Structures are given as C-alpha cells and as structure tokens.
Amino acid sequence: MDNHTIKTVFKEYIHPLDAKVIQKMIDYAQIDKYVKKLDVLTFVNTFIYAQLKGLDNLKRISDTIKRKKTVQRLVGIESISKSQLSRKNREIPPEIFQTILHHLIQKLHQILGPKMADKALGALHLIDSSTISMCLSQYEWADFRDTKSGVKMHTSIIFCDGISYPNKLILTPARPADETQLDALIVPDKNVLHVFDRGYFNFTKFATYCANGIRFVTRIKTNTLVHIIEELAVDPSSPITRHAVVKIGKMKHPVQLVETVDSEGNEIRIICNDAKVNAREISDLYRNRWQIELFFKWVK
C-alpha cells in the first residue's frame, strides 16, 4: 500500500474504536496512571498499523516508526524501541483488549442486527475453535501437548447475507475438548440457527437444545446410531443423496438427516432439529461453516 492508502485505511480502522470510550475504561483500570509516552491507545494504534503493513516483529515496527514521519503522525509517537514495545505488551492486562473487543462487537450488533433480523432463517451463528501453538518453556499454563503449549480460541460468528462478524470469543488452554465451551457459545434465542462441526457432538446437549427450542445444524460421527422414522423424497437434480426423519442414539426428539458429498466426493451426514428447513438449505447451511475458517485464517 502507498502512504495515502495506508492513511485512509488506518483511519477507517481507528474510527470505530471510540477513543474517548476506551480511554474511560483505561482510566478506570488506572493502566496509564504513570505513563508519559507509550499509553494503551498509542500501543493499539501502533499494532493496528503494523497489522495493515504486515510488520511481523517488534524490530520492524520500531524501525518503521523511526524512519517515517507519516507513521509517527498516524500512531502518535516519534520513536519507540522494541524493548519498550515488548515491555508494554507484557504490562497491559489482557482484559483491556477483551473489553475493547466486546465494545466493538456490541457496536456491530447495533449496526447490523436490525438489518439482519428479518431474514427468513434468522441469524446464522457459526461455532468452531482454532488452536494457536506457543512455546512450552514460556507458557507452561497453556496445557496442550508434551512438546508445546497452546491456547484455543472458541468462537461464534454471525453470518447473514454475505456478511460475517464475531459474536463471542472464549480463550482457554488448548487441551480441553471443544464441546466443553458449546453451552457458552449457544444463544438461547429461537430465531438463531447454530451451525457447528463434529467436535461439539454431544447427545445430552442436543437433547437439551431440542427441549428448549434451540435450533442447530451439525455433522454426525460415522459410528452414530441412527433410527429411521421416515424416508423423504429427494430431488434427483440436487446434491442431496438422502433425506430422512430420524432419531439418533438415545435421543427422544426426531431430527432431519441429510446425506450429501463434499467437494472431494466424501459422504457427509448432517442433522438439523428444525423441521421447517428443507434438505437443500440444511446442506447449504453446513457449507457456510467455511466462513468461520476464513475468519480464523484472517486472525492468524
């Protein structure tokens, strides 16, 4: 990007942060009480710029700020060493970034929520997790494997009409199973349809969701016991190979079963507990789960 483009894009990124609102949070937490140069907002501005320019280490960030007056004006400092950036990164409580994230998500809900409320299937919530590996010697608390540490980012994003944005993020050590955080990511709203993968497969939770009117679409495991209640007609021109009403495992509530194939020709078996959604929609809804993978790719 050239300097003009960076300046324009940078302002677009900075504007939603609401510096006055965030400053109140910082003042309340007394994080910058004795800071004269690198306060939290300047730190955030610096790393937003680094993200936009693809500056992948602290030395490159420090060198870029020292060399370019345009960057100095954008981020609000004339020079900063990599050790100062590293020290500030350690000192800022992670809760402040979580608060900023929640503030931005709330703004997105206010802006996009009303526009999406009248969609036929309601809001589509995509649920998944992604693991971020880390150095074992420095992050022993982040239990993962014998040779490495890691954190798991349990995430729910809202996807509707081609637009996706985060709804909720929960960070945990990487080892606990995905399903341990499913209840926390589920929204108790009958207008919401949740889509998640086999990592969240749990008969007890599914039965509870069915009883409470919580709608979901998910893929079942290959060894799942399926009791056929009724076989339904399938459009031969569609990618659907089977459509049936079934009961799975020991669940009392019937669900729809849709069988189709992925892009590589592998069979996929999907269930949905909403009887009003047709087979093609169920297949398409599950394919939309790819949007959350794109979100994880962007984050990493």
PDB file of C-alpha atoms in Angstrom:
ATOM      1  CA  MET A   1       0.000   0.000   0.000  1.00  0.00           C
ATOM      2  CA  ASP A   2       1.127   3.552  -0.628  1.00  0.00           C
ATOM      3  CA  ASN A   3       1.123   6.176   2.151  1.00  0.00           C
ATOM      4  CA  HIS A   4      -2.176   7.718   1.043  1.00  0.00           C
ATOM      5  CA  THR A   5      -3.934   4.356   1.024  1.00  0.00           C
ATOM      6  CA  ILE A   6      -2.482   3.415   4.419  1.00  0.00           C
ATOM      7  CA  LYS A   7      -3.590   6.726   5.906  1.00  0.00           C
ATOM      8  CA  THR A   8      -7.157   6.276   4.625  1.00  0.00           C
ATOM      9  CA  VAL A   9      -7.434   2.611   5.667  1.00  0.00           C
ATOM     10  CA  PHE A  10      -5.816   3.326   9.023  1.00  0.00           C
ATOM     11  CA  LYS A  11      -8.410   5.993   9.839  1.00  0.00           C
ATOM     12  CA  GLU A  12     -11.180   3.553   8.912  1.00  0.00           C
ATOM     13  CA  TYR A  13      -9.769   1.024  11.391  1.00  0.00           C
ATOM     14  CA  ILE A  14      -9.215   3.571  14.158  1.00  0.00           C
ATOM     15  CA  HIS A  15     -12.586   5.338  13.920  1.00  0.00           C
ATOM     16  CA  PRO A  16     -14.796   2.532  15.390  1.00  0.00           C
ATOM     17  CA  LEU A  17     -12.543   2.244  18.441  1.00  0.00           C
ATOM     18  CA  ASP A  18     -14.172   5.313  20.047  1.00  0.00           C
ATOM     19  CA  ALA A  19     -11.026   6.616  21.730  1.00  0.00           C
ATOM     20  CA  LYS A  20     -12.993   8.555  24.385  1.00  0.00           C
ATOM     21  CA  VAL A  21     -14.980   5.476  25.446  1.00  0.00           C
ATOM     22  CA  ILE A  22     -11.892   3.275  25.585  1.00  0.00           C
ATOM     23  CA  GLN A  23      -9.943   5.942  27.443  1.00  0.00           C
ATOM     24  CA  LYS A  24     -12.593   5.872  30.167  1.00  0.00           C
ATOM     25  CA  MET A  25     -12.043   2.103  30.503  1.00  0.00           C
ATOM     26  CA  ILE A  26      -8.288   2.647  30.714  1.00  0.00           C
ATOM     27  CA  ASP A  27      -8.631   5.434  33.279  1.00  0.00           C
ATOM     28  CA  TYR A  28     -10.965   3.287  35.386  1.00  0.00           C
ATOM     29  CA  ALA A  29      -8.411   0.454  35.402  1.00  0.00           C
ATOM     30  CA  GLN A  30      -5.610   3.011  36.086  1.00  0.00           C
ATOM     31  CA  ILE A  31      -3.396   1.310  33.493  1.00  0.00           C
ATOM     32  CA  ASP A  32      -1.741   4.514  32.223  1.00  0.00           C
ATOM     33  CA  LYS A  33      -1.551   6.279  35.560  1.00  0.00           C
ATOM     34  CA  TYR A  34       2.215   6.977  35.416  1.00  0.00           C
ATOM     35  CA  VAL A  35       2.783   6.541  31.667  1.00  0.00           C
ATOM     36  CA  LYS A  36       4.218   9.513  29.739  1.00  0.00           C
ATOM     37  CA  LYS A  37       4.926   8.130  26.259  1.00  0.00           C
ATOM     38  CA  LEU A  38       3.512   4.745  25.240  1.00  0.00           C
ATOM     39  CA  ASP A  39      -0.030   4.673  26.563  1.00  0.00           C
ATOM     40  CA  VAL A  40      -2.537   1.944  25.690  1.00  0.00           C
ATOM     41  CA  LEU A  41      -4.235   3.808  22.839  1.00  0.00           C
ATOM     42  CA  THR A  42      -0.886   4.623  21.229  1.00  0.00           C
ATOM     43  CA  PHE A  43       0.098   0.970  21.632  1.00  0.00           C
ATOM     44  CA  VAL A  44      -3.155  -0.161  19.961  1.00  0.00           C
ATOM     45  CA  ASN A  45      -2.696   2.345  17.107  1.00  0.00           C
ATOM     46  CA  THR A  46       0.860   1.128  16.590  1.00  0.00           C
ATOM     47  CA  PHE A  47      -0.154  -2.508  16.277  1.00  0.00           C
ATOM     48  CA  ILE A  48      -3.118  -1.768  14.009  1.00  0.00           C
ATOM     49  CA  TYR A  49      -0.665  -0.024  11.693  1.00  0.00           C
ATOM     50  CA  ALA A  50       1.736  -2.981  11.971  1.00  0.00           C
ATOM     51  CA  GLN A  51      -1.090  -5.366  11.042  1.00  0.00           C
ATOM     52  CA  LEU A  52      -2.036  -3.297   7.982  1.00  0.00           C
ATOM     53  CA  LYS A  53       1.584  -3.140   6.792  1.00  0.00           C
ATOM     54  CA  GLY A  54       2.432  -6.744   7.650  1.00  0.00           C
ATOM     55  CA  LEU A  55       5.191  -5.812  10.103  1.00  0.00           C
ATOM     56  CA  ASP A  56       5.742  -9.194  11.733  1.00  0.00           C
ATOM     57  CA  ASN A  57       8.160  -8.403  14.564  1.00  0.00           C
ATOM     58  CA  LEU A  58       8.881  -5.652  17.092  1.00  0.00           C
ATOM     59  CA  LYS A  59      12.163  -4.574  15.479  1.00  0.00           C
ATOM     60  CA  ARG A  60      10.451  -3.876  12.150  1.00  0.00           C
ATOM     61  CA  ILE A  61       7.751  -1.867  13.938  1.00  0.00           C
ATOM     62  CA  SER A  62      10.362   0.146  15.841  1.00  0.00           C
ATOM     63  CA  ASP A  63      12.494   0.797  12.727  1.00  0.00           C
ATOM     64  CA  THR A  64       9.491   1.846  10.628  1.00  0.00           C
ATOM     65  CA  ILE A  65       8.337   4.399  13.204  1.00  0.00           C
ATOM     66  CA  LYS A  66      11.842   5.880  13.492  1.00  0.00           C
ATOM     67  CA  ARG A  67      12.233   6.263   9.707  1.00  0.00           C
ATOM     68  CA  LYS A  68       8.831   7.578   8.604  1.00  0.00           C
ATOM     69  CA  LYS A  69       7.288  10.833   9.797  1.00  0.00           C
ATOM     70  CA  THR A  70       3.941   9.817   8.250  1.00  0.00           C
ATOM     71  CA  VAL A  71       3.830   6.795  10.544  1.00  0.00           C
ATOM     72  CA  GLN A  72       4.822   8.933  13.520  1.00  0.00           C
ATOM     73  CA  ARG A  73       1.826  11.185  12.911  1.00  0.00           C
ATOM     74  CA  LEU A  74      -0.528   8.231  12.453  1.00  0.00           C
ATOM     75  CA  VAL A  75       0.389   6.314  15.605  1.00  0.00           C
ATOM     76  CA  GLY A  76       1.250   9.301  17.799  1.00  0.00           C
ATOM     77  CA  ILE A  77       4.913   8.686  18.720  1.00  0.00           C
ATOM     78  CA  GLU A  78       8.206   9.746  17.114  1.00  0.00           C
ATOM     79  CA  SER A  79      10.278   6.751  18.182  1.00  0.00           C
ATOM     80  CA  ILE A  80       9.985   3.598  20.253  1.00  0.00           C
ATOM     81  CA  SER A  81      12.360   0.717  20.914  1.00  0.00           C
ATOM     82  CA  LYS A  82      11.432  -2.948  20.527  1.00  0.00           C
ATOM     83  CA  SER A  83      12.151  -3.470  24.236  1.00  0.00           C
ATOM     84  CA  GLN A  84       9.640  -0.740  25.137  1.00  0.00           C
ATOM     85  CA  LEU A  85       7.024  -2.369  22.891  1.00  0.00           C
ATOM     86  CA  SER A  86       7.728  -5.761  24.437  1.00  0.00           C
ATOM     87  CA  ARG A  87       7.538  -4.389  27.999  1.00  0.00           C
ATOM     88  CA  LYS A  88       4.254  -2.584  27.289  1.00  0.00           C
ATOM     89  CA  ASN A  89       2.821  -5.737  25.769  1.00  0.00           C
ATOM     90  CA  ARG A  90       3.598  -7.625  28.999  1.00  0.00           C
ATOM     91  CA  GLU A  91       2.235  -4.865  31.237  1.00  0.00           C
ATOM     92  CA  ILE A  92      -1.180  -4.333  29.638  1.00  0.00           C
ATOM     93  CA  PRO A  93      -3.775  -6.633  31.250  1.00  0.00           C
ATOM     94  CA  PRO A  94      -5.352  -8.854  28.548  1.00  0.00           C
ATOM     95  CA  GLU A  95      -8.771  -7.930  29.957  1.00  0.00           C
ATOM     96  CA  ILE A  96      -8.477  -4.467  28.421  1.00  0.00           C
ATOM     97  CA  PHE A  97      -8.297  -5.962  24.923  1.00  0.00           C
ATOM     98  CA  GLN A  98     -11.217  -8.240  25.741  1.00  0.00           C
ATOM     99  CA  THR A  99     -13.194  -5.171  26.822  1.00  0.00           C
ATOM    100  CA  ILE A 100     -12.315  -3.382  23.572  1.00  0.00           C
ATOM    101  CA  LEU A 101     -13.400  -6.461  21.604  1.00  0.00           C
ATOM    102  CA  HIS A 102     -16.742  -6.629  23.409  1.00  0.00           C
ATOM    103  CA  HIS A 103     -17.252  -2.906  22.796  1.00  0.00           C
ATOM    104  CA  LEU A 104     -16.690  -3.371  19.052  1.00  0.00           C
ATOM    105  CA  ILE A 105     -18.947  -6.456  18.905  1.00  0.00           C
ATOM    106  CA  GLN A 106     -21.702  -4.507  20.648  1.00  0.00           C
ATOM    107  CA  LYS A 107     -21.382  -1.745  18.043  1.00  0.00           C
ATOM    108  CA  LEU A 108     -21.624  -4.317  15.248  1.00  0.00           C
ATOM    109  CA  HIS A 109     -24.792  -5.730  16.798  1.00  0.00           C
ATOM    110  CA  GLN A 110     -26.308  -2.264  16.962  1.00  0.00           C
ATOM    111  CA  ILE A 111     -25.458  -1.535  13.324  1.00  0.00           C
ATOM    112  CA  LEU A 112     -26.034  -4.900  11.652  1.00  0.00           C
ATOM    113  CA  GLY A 113     -28.502  -6.607  13.995  1.00  0.00           C
ATOM    114  CA  PRO A 114     -31.669  -4.748  12.865  1.00  0.00           C
ATOM    115  CA  LYS A 115     -30.731  -5.237   9.185  1.00  0.00           C
ATOM    116  CA  MET A 116     -30.478  -8.998   9.619  1.00  0.00           C
ATOM    117  CA  ALA A 117     -33.454  -9.542  11.917  1.00  0.00           C
ATOM    118  CA  ASP A 118     -35.968 -10.086   9.107  1.00  0.00           C
ATOM    119  CA  LYS A 119     -34.065 -12.828   7.267  1.00  0.00           C
ATOM    120  CA  ALA A 120     -36.084 -15.995   6.638  1.00  0.00           C
ATOM    121  CA  LEU A 121     -33.829 -18.340   8.626  1.00  0.00           C
ATOM    122  CA  GLY A 122     -32.949 -15.797  11.287  1.00  0.00           C
ATOM    123  CA  ALA A 123     -29.387 -15.104  12.363  1.00  0.00           C
ATOM    124  CA  LEU A 124     -26.888 -17.818  11.484  1.00  0.00           C
ATOM    125  CA  HIS A 125     -24.320 -18.432  14.227  1.00  0.00           C
ATOM    126  CA  LEU A 126     -21.248 -20.417  13.156  1.00  0.00           C
ATOM    127  CA  ILE A 127     -19.385 -22.083  16.020  1.00  0.00           C
ATOM    128  CA  ASP A 128     -15.888 -23.558  15.943  1.00  0.00           C
ATOM    129  CA  SER A 129     -12.491 -23.356  17.607  1.00  0.00           C
ATOM    130  CA  SER A 130      -8.922 -22.820  16.462  1.00  0.00           C
ATOM    131  CA  THR A 131      -5.704 -23.654  18.303  1.00  0.00           C
ATOM    132  CA  ILE A 132      -2.758 -21.254  18.478  1.00  0.00           C
ATOM    133  CA  SER A 133       0.503 -23.036  19.366  1.00  0.00           C
ATOM    134  CA  MET A 134       3.016 -21.393  21.706  1.00  0.00           C
ATOM    135  CA  CYS A 135       6.411 -22.047  23.281  1.00  0.00           C
ATOM    136  CA  LEU A 136       6.216 -24.596  26.115  1.00  0.00           C
ATOM    137  CA  SER A 137       9.018 -23.006  28.199  1.00  0.00           C
ATOM    138  CA  GLN A 138       7.281 -19.608  28.346  1.00  0.00           C
ATOM    139  CA  TYR A 139       3.634 -20.672  28.575  1.00  0.00           C
ATOM    140  CA  GLU A 140       3.507 -23.732  30.808  1.00  0.00           C
ATOM    141  CA  TRP A 141      -0.010 -22.786  31.971  1.00  0.00           C
ATOM    142  CA  ALA A 142      -1.362 -23.240  28.419  1.00  0.00           C
ATOM    143  CA  ASP A 143      -1.749 -27.017  28.631  1.00  0.00           C
ATOM    144  CA  PHE A 144      -1.633 -28.633  25.179  1.00  0.00           C
ATOM    145  CA  ARG A 145       0.947 -31.340  24.398  1.00  0.00           C
ATOM    146  CA  ASP A 146       4.168 -32.700  25.894  1.00  0.00           C
ATOM    147  CA  THR A 147       6.278 -30.655  23.469  1.00  0.00           C
ATOM    148  CA  LYS A 148       4.294 -27.421  23.088  1.00  0.00           C
ATOM    149  CA  SER A 149       1.791 -25.120  24.755  1.00  0.00           C
ATOM    150  CA  GLY A 150      -1.230 -23.535  23.147  1.00  0.00           C
ATOM    151  CA  VAL A 151      -4.476 -21.679  23.562  1.00  0.00           C
ATOM    152  CA  LYS A 152      -7.785 -22.500  21.945  1.00  0.00           C
ATOM    153  CA  MET A 153      -9.981 -19.730  20.603  1.00  0.00           C
ATOM    154  CA  HIS A 154     -13.617 -20.898  20.930  1.00  0.00           C
ATOM    155  CA  THR A 155     -15.557 -18.648  18.608  1.00  0.00           C
ATOM    156  CA  SER A 156     -19.060 -17.802  17.441  1.00  0.00           C
ATOM    157  CA  ILE A 157     -19.517 -15.585  14.400  1.00  0.00           C
ATOM    158  CA  ILE A 158     -22.747 -14.281  12.898  1.00  0.00           C
ATOM    159  CA  PHE A 159     -23.156 -14.833   9.178  1.00  0.00           C
ATOM    160  CA  CYS A 160     -26.050 -13.475   7.150  1.00  0.00           C
ATOM    161  CA  ASP A 161     -26.488 -12.186   3.623  1.00  0.00           C
ATOM    162  CA  GLY A 162     -22.773 -12.468   2.878  1.00  0.00           C
ATOM    163  CA  ILE A 163     -21.687 -10.523   5.977  1.00  0.00           C
ATOM    164  CA  SER A 164     -19.866 -12.143   8.908  1.00  0.00           C
ATOM    165  CA  TYR A 165     -18.694 -10.678  12.205  1.00  0.00           C
ATOM    166  CA  PRO A 166     -17.630 -12.091  15.593  1.00  0.00           C
ATOM    167  CA  ASN A 167     -20.271 -12.622  18.229  1.00  0.00           C
ATOM    168  CA  LYS A 168     -18.310 -14.215  21.080  1.00  0.00           C
ATOM    169  CA  LEU A 169     -14.751 -15.428  21.724  1.00  0.00           C
ATOM    170  CA  ILE A 170     -13.593 -17.563  24.648  1.00  0.00           C
ATOM    171  CA  LEU A 171      -9.891 -18.297  25.193  1.00  0.00           C
ATOM    172  CA  THR A 172      -8.858 -21.450  27.085  1.00  0.00           C
ATOM    173  CA  PRO A 173      -5.785 -23.684  27.234  1.00  0.00           C
ATOM    174  CA  ALA A 174      -5.745 -25.850  24.105  1.00  0.00           C
ATOM    175  CA  ARG A 175      -6.234 -29.300  25.651  1.00  0.00           C
ATOM    176  CA  PRO A 176      -9.930 -29.222  26.795  1.00  0.00           C
ATOM    177  CA  ALA A 177     -12.374 -30.594  24.206  1.00  0.00           C
ATOM    178  CA  ASP A 178     -14.419 -28.190  22.061  1.00  0.00           C
ATOM    179  CA  GLU A 179     -17.730 -29.366  23.498  1.00  0.00           C
ATOM    180  CA  THR A 180     -16.818 -28.012  26.961  1.00  0.00           C
ATOM    181  CA  GLN A 181     -17.489 -24.483  25.655  1.00  0.00           C
ATOM    182  CA  LEU A 182     -20.517 -25.195  23.459  1.00  0.00           C
ATOM    183  CA  ASP A 183     -23.133 -24.119  26.019  1.00  0.00           C
ATOM    184  CA  ALA A 184     -21.316 -20.805  26.499  1.00  0.00           C
ATOM    185  CA  LEU A 185     -21.406 -20.116  22.741  1.00  0.00           C
ATOM    186  CA  ILE A 186     -25.040 -21.109  22.210  1.00  0.00           C
ATOM    187  CA  VAL A 187     -27.545 -18.233  22.126  1.00  0.00           C
ATOM    188  CA  PRO A 188     -30.902 -19.049  23.793  1.00  0.00           C
ATOM    189  CA  ASP A 189     -32.891 -17.406  21.004  1.00  0.00           C
ATOM    190  CA  LYS A 190     -35.345 -19.326  18.825  1.00  0.00           C
ATOM    191  CA  ASN A 191     -34.564 -17.021  15.884  1.00  0.00           C
ATOM    192  CA  VAL A 192     -30.919 -18.107  15.866  1.00  0.00           C
ATOM    193  CA  LEU A 193     -29.716 -21.162  13.956  1.00  0.00           C
ATOM    194  CA  HIS A 194     -26.403 -22.586  15.195  1.00  0.00           C
ATOM    195  CA  VAL A 195     -24.006 -24.449  12.887  1.00  0.00           C
ATOM    196  CA  PHE A 196     -21.063 -26.430  14.272  1.00  0.00           C
ATOM    197  CA  ASP A 197     -18.861 -29.432  13.456  1.00  0.00           C
ATOM    198  CA  ARG A 198     -18.444 -32.921  14.944  1.00  0.00           C
ATOM    199  CA  GLY A 199     -16.067 -31.667  17.622  1.00  0.00           C
ATOM    200  CA  TYR A 200     -19.166 -30.486  19.521  1.00  0.00           C
ATOM    201  CA  PHE A 201     -21.085 -33.761  19.203  1.00  0.00           C
ATOM    202  CA  ASN A 202     -22.890 -34.477  22.477  1.00  0.00           C
ATOM    203  CA  PHE A 203     -26.236 -36.310  22.767  1.00  0.00           C
ATOM    204  CA  THR A 204     -27.071 -34.822  26.170  1.00  0.00           C
ATOM    205  CA  LYS A 205     -26.557 -31.262  24.972  1.00  0.00           C
ATOM    206  CA  PHE A 206     -28.522 -31.929  21.768  1.00  0.00           C
ATOM    207  CA  ALA A 207     -31.472 -33.266  23.751  1.00  0.00           C
ATOM    208  CA  THR A 208     -31.439 -30.176  25.964  1.00  0.00           C
ATOM    209  CA  TYR A 209     -31.320 -27.854  22.949  1.00  0.00           C
ATOM    210  CA  CYS A 210     -34.244 -29.655  21.311  1.00  0.00           C
ATOM    211  CA  ALA A 211     -36.285 -29.409  24.517  1.00  0.00           C
ATOM    212  CA  ASN A 212     -35.552 -25.678  24.797  1.00  0.00           C
ATOM    213  CA  GLY A 213     -36.245 -24.809  21.164  1.00  0.00           C
ATOM    214  CA  ILE A 214     -32.606 -24.044  20.345  1.00  0.00           C
ATOM    215  CA  ARG A 215     -32.027 -24.728  16.651  1.00  0.00           C
ATOM    216  CA  PHE A 216     -28.836 -26.320  15.329  1.00  0.00           C
ATOM    217  CA  VAL A 217     -27.215 -27.955  12.313  1.00  0.00           C
ATOM    218  CA  THR A 218     -24.247 -30.264  12.760  1.00  0.00           C
ATOM    219  CA  ARG A 219     -22.435 -33.209  11.233  1.00  0.00           C
ATOM    220  CA  ILE A 220     -22.766 -36.611  12.899  1.00  0.00           C
ATOM    221  CA  LYS A 221     -19.983 -39.100  13.529  1.00  0.00           C
ATOM    222  CA  THR A 222     -19.591 -42.229  11.397  1.00  0.00           C
ATOM    223  CA  ASN A 223     -20.462 -44.539  14.295  1.00  0.00           C
ATOM    224  CA  THR A 224     -23.615 -42.663  15.337  1.00  0.00           C
ATOM    225  CA  LEU A 225     -26.588 -44.989  15.795  1.00  0.00           C
ATOM    226  CA  VAL A 226     -29.412 -43.797  13.511  1.00  0.00           C
ATOM    227  CA  HIS A 227     -33.052 -44.949  13.795  1.00  0.00           C
ATOM    228  CA  ILE A 228     -35.043 -44.195  10.635  1.00  0.00           C
ATOM    229  CA  ILE A 229     -38.556 -42.839  11.222  1.00  0.00           C
ATOM    230  CA  GLU A 230     -39.399 -41.781   7.663  1.00  0.00           C
ATOM    231  CA  GLU A 231     -37.561 -41.597   4.345  1.00  0.00           C
ATOM    232  CA  LEU A 232     -38.293 -38.375   2.438  1.00  0.00           C
ATOM    233  CA  ALA A 233     -38.217 -37.666  -1.302  1.00  0.00           C
ATOM    234  CA  VAL A 234     -35.010 -36.252  -2.763  1.00  0.00           C
ATOM    235  CA  ASP A 235     -34.717 -34.034  -5.824  1.00  0.00           C
ATOM    236  CA  PRO A 236     -32.527 -36.050  -8.254  1.00  0.00           C
ATOM    237  CA  SER A 237     -31.030 -32.828  -9.658  1.00  0.00           C
ATOM    238  CA  SER A 238     -29.784 -31.711  -6.218  1.00  0.00           C
ATOM    239  CA  PRO A 239     -26.528 -32.784  -4.499  1.00  0.00           C
ATOM    240  CA  ILE A 240     -28.611 -34.459  -1.771  1.00  0.00           C
ATOM    241  CA  THR A 241     -28.359 -38.265  -1.801  1.00  0.00           C
ATOM    242  CA  ARG A 242     -30.656 -38.959   1.148  1.00  0.00           C
ATOM    243  CA  HIS A 243     -33.200 -37.111   3.269  1.00  0.00           C
ATOM    244  CA  ALA A 244     -34.938 -38.702   6.256  1.00  0.00           C
ATOM    245  CA  VAL A 245     -36.530 -38.043   9.623  1.00  0.00           C
ATOM    246  CA  VAL A 246     -34.563 -39.963  12.251  1.00  0.00           C
ATOM    247  CA  LYS A 247     -33.678 -40.360  15.889  1.00  0.00           C
ATOM    248  CA  ILE A 248     -30.009 -40.611  16.812  1.00  0.00           C
ATOM    249  CA  GLY A 249     -28.547 -42.510  19.740  1.00  0.00           C
ATOM    250  CA  LYS A 250     -30.968 -42.469  22.682  1.00  0.00           C
ATOM    251  CA  MET A 251     -32.420 -39.053  21.857  1.00  0.00           C
ATOM    252  CA  LYS A 252     -36.225 -38.807  22.043  1.00  0.00           C
ATOM    253  CA  HIS A 253     -36.532 -35.801  19.723  1.00  0.00           C
ATOM    254  CA  PRO A 254     -36.620 -36.522  15.964  1.00  0.00           C
ATOM    255  CA  VAL A 255     -34.234 -34.630  13.672  1.00  0.00           C
ATOM    256  CA  GLN A 256     -33.752 -34.327   9.948  1.00  0.00           C
ATOM    257  CA  LEU A 257     -30.904 -36.299   8.398  1.00  0.00           C
ATOM    258  CA  VAL A 258     -29.374 -35.102   5.129  1.00  0.00           C
ATOM    259  CA  GLU A 259     -26.677 -37.017   3.291  1.00  0.00           C
ATOM    260  CA  THR A 260     -24.584 -35.297   0.615  1.00  0.00           C
ATOM    261  CA  VAL A 261     -20.959 -35.210  -0.587  1.00  0.00           C
ATOM    262  CA  ASP A 262     -18.218 -32.644  -0.158  1.00  0.00           C
ATOM    263  CA  SER A 263     -16.048 -31.138  -2.906  1.00  0.00           C
ATOM    264  CA  GLU A 264     -13.775 -34.203  -2.797  1.00  0.00           C
ATOM    265  CA  GLY A 265     -16.623 -36.701  -3.124  1.00  0.00           C
ATOM    266  CA  ASN A 266     -16.654 -37.794   0.534  1.00  0.00           C
ATOM    267  CA  GLU A 267     -20.026 -38.541   2.132  1.00  0.00           C
ATOM    268  CA  ILE A 268     -21.272 -36.068   4.740  1.00  0.00           C
ATOM    269  CA  ARG A 269     -24.155 -36.806   7.108  1.00  0.00           C
ATOM    270  CA  ILE A 270     -25.796 -33.713   8.593  1.00  0.00           C
ATOM    271  CA  ILE A 271     -28.625 -33.368  11.106  1.00  0.00           C
ATOM    272  CA  CYS A 272     -30.922 -30.427  11.810  1.00  0.00           C
ATOM    273  CA  ASN A 273     -33.504 -30.182  14.575  1.00  0.00           C
ATOM    274  CA  ASP A 274     -35.650 -27.603  12.735  1.00  0.00           C
ATOM    275  CA  ALA A 275     -38.372 -29.340  10.707  1.00  0.00           C
ATOM    276  CA  LYS A 276     -39.102 -26.162   8.703  1.00  0.00           C
ATOM    277  CA  VAL A 277     -35.701 -26.109   6.975  1.00  0.00           C
ATOM    278  CA  ASN A 278     -35.554 -28.117   3.734  1.00  0.00           C
ATOM    279  CA  ALA A 279     -32.807 -30.554   2.749  1.00  0.00           C
ATOM    280  CA  ARG A 280     -31.020 -28.224   0.325  1.00  0.00           C
ATOM    281  CA  GLU A 281     -30.982 -25.428   2.916  1.00  0.00           C
ATOM    282  CA  ILE A 282     -29.534 -27.795   5.523  1.00  0.00           C
ATOM    283  CA  SER A 283     -26.726 -28.756   3.140  1.00  0.00           C
ATOM    284  CA  ASP A 284     -26.036 -25.118   2.231  1.00  0.00           C
ATOM    285  CA  LEU A 285     -26.117 -24.036   5.874  1.00  0.00           C
ATOM    286  CA  TYR A 286     -23.451 -26.556   6.808  1.00  0.00           C
ATOM    287  CA  ARG A 287     -21.291 -25.491   3.853  1.00  0.00           C
ATOM    288  CA  ASN A 288     -21.486 -21.905   5.176  1.00  0.00           C
ATOM    289  CA  ARG A 289     -19.448 -23.121   8.149  1.00  0.00           C
ATOM    290  CA  TRP A 290     -16.404 -22.437   5.952  1.00  0.00           C
ATOM    291  CA  GLN A 291     -16.870 -18.727   6.719  1.00  0.00           C
ATOM    292  CA  ILE A 292     -15.567 -19.248  10.242  1.00  0.00           C
ATOM    293  CA  GLU A 293     -12.467 -20.970   8.848  1.00  0.00           C
ATOM    294  CA  LEU A 294     -11.829 -17.849   6.770  1.00  0.00           C
ATOM    295  CA  PHE A 295     -12.192 -15.794   9.959  1.00  0.00           C
ATOM    296  CA  PHE A 296      -9.575 -17.938  11.750  1.00  0.00           C
ATOM    297  CA  LYS A 297      -7.236 -17.632   8.769  1.00  0.00           C
ATOM    298  CA  TRP A 298      -7.561 -13.844   8.899  1.00  0.00           C
ATOM    299  CA  VAL A 299      -6.913 -13.764  12.658  1.00  0.00           C
ATOM    300  CA  LYS A 300      -3.783 -15.902  12.404  1.00  0.00           C
TER     301      LYS A 300
END
